[in-house]
XYZ file of C-alpha atoms in Angstrom:
447
model
C 46.309 -13.767 -53.762
C 44.717 -17.117 -54.416
C 46.645 -18.971 -57.114
C 45.425 -22.546 -57.391
C 43.214 -21.977 -60.439
C 45.774 -19.564 -61.906
C 48.430 -22.248 -61.701
C 45.999 -24.711 -63.220
C 45.238 -22.466 -66.192
C 48.881 -21.682 -66.731
C 49.762 -25.347 -66.814
C 46.874 -26.140 -69.152
C 48.033 -23.440 -71.564
C 51.374 -25.158 -71.988
C 50.709 -27.599 -74.752
C 53.537 -29.861 -73.998
C 55.225 -33.095 -74.602
C 53.490 -34.777 -71.708
C 52.904 -38.467 -72.146
C 49.487 -39.294 -73.516
C 47.348 -41.917 -71.840
C 44.369 -42.996 -73.886
C 41.435 -44.764 -72.197
C 42.989 -48.125 -72.975
C 46.088 -47.102 -71.093
C 48.287 -47.856 -74.087
C 51.045 -45.549 -75.220
C 52.172 -47.295 -78.377
C 50.734 -49.422 -81.168
C 47.468 -48.413 -82.822
C 46.645 -45.952 -80.033
C 50.026 -44.224 -79.981
C 49.979 -40.478 -79.186
C 50.410 -39.353 -82.808
C 47.088 -40.898 -83.795
C 43.772 -39.136 -83.897
C 40.959 -39.820 -81.482
C 38.174 -42.137 -82.598
C 35.107 -40.022 -81.826
C 31.354 -40.574 -81.770
C 29.229 -37.489 -82.437
C 25.850 -37.960 -80.730
C 23.383 -35.384 -82.019
C 24.729 -34.949 -85.513
C 23.347 -31.555 -86.541
C 22.084 -28.411 -84.820
C 24.569 -27.748 -82.050
C 26.567 -30.702 -83.358
C 27.448 -28.681 -86.461
C 29.507 -26.335 -84.270
C 31.937 -29.201 -83.686
C 32.477 -30.260 -87.299
C 35.615 -28.179 -87.849
C 37.322 -29.418 -84.692
C 36.304 -33.009 -85.343
C 37.876 -32.968 -88.802
C 41.189 -33.112 -86.940
C 40.093 -36.408 -85.357
C 38.491 -39.612 -86.677
C 34.697 -39.438 -86.474
C 33.886 -43.149 -86.578
C 30.254 -43.010 -85.410
C 27.297 -40.675 -85.805
C 24.129 -40.945 -83.748
C 20.956 -39.108 -84.740
C 17.250 -39.768 -84.170
C 16.106 -37.379 -86.912
C 16.803 -38.665 -90.432
C 16.507 -35.136 -91.814
C 19.576 -34.107 -89.816
C 21.832 -36.925 -90.968
C 22.829 -35.766 -94.483
C 24.708 -32.759 -93.080
C 26.902 -34.918 -90.845
C 27.300 -37.780 -93.314
C 28.584 -35.313 -95.901
C 31.261 -34.200 -93.424
C 32.106 -37.664 -92.091
C 31.186 -40.186 -94.816
C 33.098 -43.096 -93.280
C 31.301 -42.963 -89.935
C 28.834 -45.680 -88.958
C 25.341 -44.340 -88.307
C 23.286 -45.152 -85.202
C 19.929 -43.980 -83.882
C 20.236 -45.257 -80.296
C 23.081 -43.701 -78.327
C 23.207 -46.749 -76.068
C 24.366 -48.804 -79.052
C 26.608 -46.043 -80.359
C 28.608 -45.952 -77.125
C 29.626 -49.562 -77.716
C 31.082 -48.844 -81.158
C 34.364 -50.789 -81.438
C 37.559 -48.855 -80.830
C 35.889 -45.703 -79.578
C 38.039 -43.217 -77.616
C 35.774 -40.221 -77.084
C 32.247 -38.850 -77.339
C 30.883 -35.424 -78.265
C 27.256 -35.107 -77.137
C 24.826 -32.550 -78.583
C 21.480 -34.162 -77.717
C 18.511 -32.600 -75.885
C 19.321 -31.870 -72.249
C 17.426 -34.782 -70.696
C 19.920 -37.229 -72.243
C 23.062 -35.417 -71.108
C 23.747 -36.938 -67.696
C 22.813 -40.395 -68.953
C 25.212 -40.257 -71.894
C 27.946 -38.692 -69.759
C 27.742 -41.403 -67.144
C 27.495 -44.277 -69.630
C 30.502 -42.927 -71.529
C 32.615 -42.558 -68.386
C 31.743 -46.111 -67.362
C 33.100 -47.227 -70.755
C 36.334 -45.274 -70.195
C 35.549 -42.748 -72.904
C 36.576 -39.115 -72.907
C 33.499 -36.867 -73.011
C 32.648 -33.425 -74.369
C 29.117 -32.681 -73.180
C 27.087 -29.708 -74.306
C 25.572 -27.754 -71.422
C 23.897 -28.352 -69.069
C 25.677 -31.401 -67.715
C 22.526 -32.478 -65.862
C 18.937 -31.396 -65.226
C 18.580 -32.621 -61.637
C 20.677 -32.541 -58.513
C 20.823 -36.339 -58.463
C 22.064 -36.529 -62.062
C 24.855 -34.049 -61.367
C 25.953 -36.002 -58.307
C 25.990 -39.344 -60.116
C 28.111 -37.991 -62.969
C 30.515 -36.221 -60.606
C 30.962 -39.377 -58.531
C 31.741 -41.490 -61.599
C 34.105 -38.834 -62.917
C 35.954 -38.663 -59.580
C 37.048 -42.257 -60.131
C 38.117 -41.640 -63.730
C 39.527 -38.108 -63.659
C 43.165 -39.175 -63.878
C 42.648 -40.808 -67.263
C 39.532 -39.292 -68.865
C 39.268 -35.734 -70.182
C 35.893 -34.039 -69.836
C 34.534 -30.670 -70.872
C 31.078 -29.087 -70.669
C 30.153 -26.744 -73.526
C 30.363 -23.414 -71.750
C 32.559 -22.128 -74.553
C 32.366 -18.482 -73.507
C 34.741 -19.533 -70.734
C 37.535 -19.082 -73.283
C 36.915 -15.320 -73.515
C 39.880 -13.438 -71.975
C 37.483 -11.432 -69.774
C 36.960 -14.495 -67.569
C 40.641 -14.474 -66.570
C 40.742 -10.696 -66.164
C 37.834 -10.810 -63.714
C 39.516 -13.522 -61.703
C 42.765 -11.577 -61.548
C 41.074 -8.368 -60.463
C 38.942 -9.883 -57.709
C 41.589 -12.247 -56.359
C 44.087 -9.414 -56.546
C 41.899 -7.219 -54.339
C 40.597 -4.625 -56.813
C 37.392 -4.296 -54.761
C 38.820 -5.480 -51.445
C 37.288 -8.459 -49.680
C 34.459 -10.016 -51.704
C 31.093 -9.665 -49.981
C 28.230 -10.342 -52.380
C 27.587 -11.408 -55.993
C 24.648 -11.053 -58.358
C 24.268 -12.690 -61.775
C 21.388 -12.414 -64.229
C 19.923 -13.335 -67.597
C 17.032 -11.592 -69.313
C 15.777 -14.298 -71.703
C 12.026 -14.942 -71.431
C 10.380 -17.954 -73.084
C 6.957 -18.524 -71.510
C 5.237 -21.846 -72.106
C 1.736 -22.710 -70.810
C 2.348 -26.471 -70.774
C 3.087 -29.477 -72.953
C 1.748 -29.155 -76.476
C -1.185 -31.164 -77.841
C -0.880 -34.481 -79.628
C -0.991 -34.126 -83.412
C -1.304 -37.802 -84.230
C 2.258 -39.051 -84.060
C 5.738 -38.118 -85.227
C 6.784 -38.259 -88.880
C 8.534 -41.388 -90.102
C 11.806 -39.468 -90.278
C 11.913 -38.933 -86.487
C 12.231 -41.670 -83.884
C 10.177 -39.935 -81.188
C 10.591 -42.802 -78.734
C 14.373 -42.414 -78.803
C 14.089 -38.608 -78.700
C 12.145 -39.001 -75.454
C 14.675 -41.510 -74.142
C 14.572 -41.567 -70.333
C 11.866 -38.910 -70.177
C 8.301 -39.817 -69.235
C 6.185 -40.151 -72.350
C 4.660 -37.097 -74.008
C 2.945 -37.151 -77.413
C 4.779 -35.575 -80.335
C 4.144 -32.035 -81.495
C 6.183 -30.520 -84.362
C 6.817 -27.319 -82.418
C 9.161 -29.255 -80.125
C 11.636 -29.650 -82.996
C 10.943 -26.547 -85.077
C 13.797 -24.318 -83.907
C 16.653 -23.014 -86.006
C 20.030 -24.681 -86.346
C 21.731 -24.737 -82.966
C 18.750 -23.028 -81.293
C 16.200 -25.837 -81.177
C 16.790 -26.150 -77.428
C 14.588 -23.086 -76.987
C 11.640 -25.179 -78.183
C 11.808 -27.712 -75.353
C 14.165 -26.785 -72.524
C 11.487 -24.930 -70.541
C 9.662 -28.214 -69.889
C 10.494 -29.973 -66.619
C 10.961 -33.399 -68.238
C 13.417 -32.128 -70.850
C 15.360 -29.303 -69.243
C 15.613 -26.769 -66.447
C 14.799 -23.623 -68.387
C 17.095 -20.630 -68.196
C 18.917 -21.895 -65.126
C 20.442 -24.606 -67.311
C 20.500 -22.784 -70.628
C 21.988 -19.276 -70.485
C 22.430 -19.792 -66.747
C 25.173 -22.304 -67.519
C 27.053 -19.620 -69.429
C 26.343 -16.625 -67.228
C 26.870 -18.245 -63.833
C 30.196 -19.440 -65.253
C 31.398 -15.805 -65.127
C 30.980 -16.016 -61.357
C 31.913 -19.662 -60.831
C 35.325 -19.083 -62.408
C 36.026 -16.450 -59.759
C 34.579 -17.624 -56.468
C 36.068 -21.150 -56.094
C 32.884 -22.527 -54.594
C 31.710 -26.086 -54.335
C 28.120 -26.509 -53.104
C 25.878 -24.049 -51.263
C 24.789 -24.471 -47.661
C 21.544 -22.485 -47.874
C 19.222 -21.783 -50.794
C 16.194 -19.548 -51.164
C 14.081 -18.921 -54.262
C 11.271 -16.557 -55.131
C 9.077 -16.019 -58.166
C 5.871 -14.154 -58.976
C 4.790 -17.329 -60.778
C 3.114 -20.265 -59.093
C 4.623 -23.684 -59.573
C 3.588 -25.330 -62.850
C 4.342 -29.086 -62.946
C 4.874 -28.903 -66.714
C 7.108 -25.863 -67.273
C 9.910 -24.162 -65.388
C 9.433 -20.559 -64.223
C 10.359 -17.648 -66.471
C 10.770 -14.938 -63.818
C 12.666 -16.254 -60.795
C 15.364 -15.431 -58.278
C 17.547 -17.956 -56.463
C 19.988 -17.038 -53.714
C 22.833 -19.284 -52.543
C 25.034 -19.081 -49.460
C 28.568 -20.454 -49.824
C 31.002 -21.233 -47.050
C 34.281 -19.369 -46.644
C 37.373 -20.807 -48.283
C 41.102 -20.116 -48.221
C 40.941 -16.634 -49.763
C 37.467 -15.226 -49.063
C 34.792 -15.108 -46.382
C 31.361 -16.692 -46.721
C 29.426 -15.040 -49.538
C 25.986 -14.880 -51.084
C 25.437 -15.387 -54.822
C 22.023 -14.520 -56.260
C 20.756 -15.591 -59.680
C 18.057 -13.500 -61.414
C 16.229 -14.540 -64.584
C 13.401 -13.629 -66.934
C 12.838 -10.049 -65.823
C 13.961 -10.287 -62.209
C 17.023 -8.064 -61.739
C 19.379 -7.052 -58.936
C 19.581 -3.480 -57.816
C 22.226 -1.387 -59.520
C 25.188 -0.475 -57.300
C 24.950 3.105 -58.610
C 21.788 4.920 -59.758
C 23.383 6.029 -63.040
C 24.346 2.491 -64.076
C 21.477 0.791 -65.941
C 21.949 -2.953 -65.516
C 19.049 -3.584 -67.881
C 21.398 -2.655 -70.720
C 23.328 -5.842 -69.944
C 21.324 -8.855 -71.110
C 23.473 -11.424 -69.300
C 25.890 -10.214 -66.674
C 27.152 -10.142 -63.109
C 28.272 -7.756 -60.443
C 30.706 -8.385 -57.632
C 30.508 -6.299 -54.465
C 33.569 -5.881 -52.280
C 34.476 -3.820 -49.260
C 35.887 -1.094 -51.530
C 33.642 -1.118 -54.569
C 32.044 -3.065 -57.395
C 32.916 -4.779 -60.629
C 30.157 -5.073 -63.237
C 30.738 -7.490 -66.095
C 29.299 -9.357 -69.014
C 31.030 -12.042 -71.072
C 33.465 -9.662 -72.766
C 33.655 -6.516 -70.642
C 34.171 -5.328 -67.080
C 33.848 -2.038 -65.219
C 35.572 -1.297 -61.910
C 33.849 1.147 -59.552
C 35.903 2.024 -56.465
C 33.413 3.065 -53.796
C 33.668 4.375 -50.241
C 36.067 6.586 -48.257
C 38.915 4.066 -48.391
C 38.529 3.160 -52.057
C 41.812 4.682 -53.225
C 43.104 1.500 -54.974
C 46.282 1.599 -52.898
C 45.386 -1.943 -51.815
C 45.377 -3.239 -55.395
C 48.410 -4.202 -57.434
C 47.512 -5.436 -60.933
C 49.338 -8.569 -62.071
C 52.708 -8.068 -63.700
C 52.994 -9.151 -67.328
C 54.485 -12.507 -66.405
C 51.656 -13.100 -63.894
C 48.779 -12.514 -66.312
C 46.720 -15.642 -66.831
C 47.227 -17.016 -70.338
C 44.342 -17.185 -72.751
C 42.600 -20.525 -72.749
C 42.617 -20.722 -76.536
C 40.278 -22.899 -78.569
C 37.718 -24.336 -76.159
C 36.940 -27.597 -77.993
C 40.596 -28.205 -78.804
C 41.529 -27.752 -75.167
C 39.480 -30.908 -74.627
C 40.857 -32.929 -77.571
C 44.391 -32.027 -76.498
C 43.632 -33.043 -72.913
C 42.434 -36.407 -74.213
C 45.948 -36.951 -75.582
C 48.482 -35.053 -73.492
C 48.402 -36.931 -70.196
C 46.760 -34.038 -68.290
C 43.053 -34.918 -68.575
C 41.910 -32.904 -65.543
C 43.217 -29.642 -66.961
C 40.179 -28.627 -68.949
C 38.504 -25.414 -67.852
C 34.991 -26.858 -67.451
C 35.580 -30.455 -66.430
C 32.899 -32.576 -64.808
C 33.863 -31.596 -61.248
C 33.728 -27.864 -61.926
C 30.585 -28.145 -64.042
C 28.703 -30.654 -61.883
C 29.147 -28.445 -58.825
C 27.821 -25.466 -60.745
C 24.760 -27.143 -62.276
C 23.906 -28.877 -58.989
C 23.900 -25.441 -57.388
C 21.677 -23.996 -60.100
C 19.250 -26.920 -59.896
C 18.991 -26.419 -56.140
C 17.444 -23.035 -56.874
C 14.616 -24.804 -58.663
C 14.296 -27.267 -55.790
C 13.772 -24.331 -53.415
C 11.258 -22.807 -55.839
C 9.254 -26.032 -55.965
C 9.508 -26.546 -52.207
C 8.307 -22.999 -51.592
C 10.642 -22.523 -48.633
C 14.304 -21.824 -47.799
C 16.525 -24.900 -47.728
C 19.508 -26.013 -45.671
C 21.685 -28.288 -47.779
C 24.268 -30.882 -46.819
C 26.434 -31.022 -49.934
C 28.503 -33.941 -48.697
C 25.423 -36.170 -48.495
C 23.273 -34.429 -51.092
C 20.370 -33.998 -48.681
C 18.084 -31.119 -47.714
C 18.238 -31.215 -43.929
C 15.447 -28.845 -42.869
C 12.667 -29.943 -45.229
C 12.511 -33.672 -45.923
C 9.715 -33.232 -48.464
C 12.005 -31.111 -50.655
C 14.300 -34.088 -51.246
C 11.825 -35.546 -53.726
C 12.664 -32.626 -56.037
C 16.343 -33.595 -56.161
C 15.516 -36.171 -58.816
C 12.774 -36.896 -61.349
C 10.892 -39.907 -62.748
C 12.288 -41.836 -65.701
C 10.750 -44.279 -68.103
C 11.072 -47.950 -67.311
C 14.163 -49.508 -68.809
C 16.297 -46.351 -68.733
C 19.041 -46.125 -66.148
C 21.965 -43.826 -65.384
C 24.226 -46.821 -64.851
C 24.429 -48.857 -68.038
């Protein structure tokens, strides 16, 4: 049984007396371990509201928000915080230790990388990046800082106990050797293209800063008309601002699989869709298949992502996968496991599927619950074990780079061979242009 991630989770569950190392490297004085973190909340309402309770246990010293109508909610919670509109200025707030980012997706990799370069701990809402190049830049910066900076990407469903149970069952051999994986999400948000200009943004919204590194598009109120915490559904289907369902619910649902398979980057990618490529919006209905190399506990496997109506075949005719809005199945030599975020079903299958090969973990071997997802990060900022967050920037960058490669294959219209070490498509040089995207002049990932 593979145990490296099990050991990692067990260690991370032990809130201990480990020595804290803050970004400054100091252990005593004003940054001694008993003190709270000095935090900047970037994106003060919407998804940011979900962090208020956790952040009350820290010092929120800075708020950053481009929409004046959103500020009163955060200012009421954190009245002593200094208010900024431009996150580039906010990140240089004196005495800052950590950043929680809840901005639109096209800012995520930029803020993550800038914060790491300033030796700040980072909690980044998903997705970590919206291009392959962005994911690689953030991962590279993090690799140099991982021993002192705690990072977490907001895939908070990862804390559900079912994630650990799936890992235990598959690594323990409940379905025998793992052969194939399918994962899907049924959300469908069609968009014909960017919305028409309505004559400029209201005075309460700094549209230029909302756009940030994105190429310019005129304001339309429908881009910011979503409900609290759900406004992402108004804009994340557009290529310049997101990667559609691959980055949205795909970040959560692929995490069910990613937590199990111990993959890094795929070697081959194919993608299909009944939709033709639209340079303004990402596809609704699409399938992306990834080949991963063998590792220490499993053979090479295929993982296929289905979205927006595309679905895998059911392993058994009397199991209706369409009843599971976001889920995954794992195929092994002796059967299947079908799962969603909270549940799992084991189907032994075949003449040798007698479960004699499977020994469930003993009570003292059961993976401990992760606990509070946001607090796992704040504790990691303080306890001297910054790498031991469940969805750190290595784990999450590998996953979102993989997902984005599915869209690269869709845009290229052909199967891809990928060299993950170099970040290069090796069989289709033209496809490499889709690994990144254009940015507005003056905006840079390294700042």
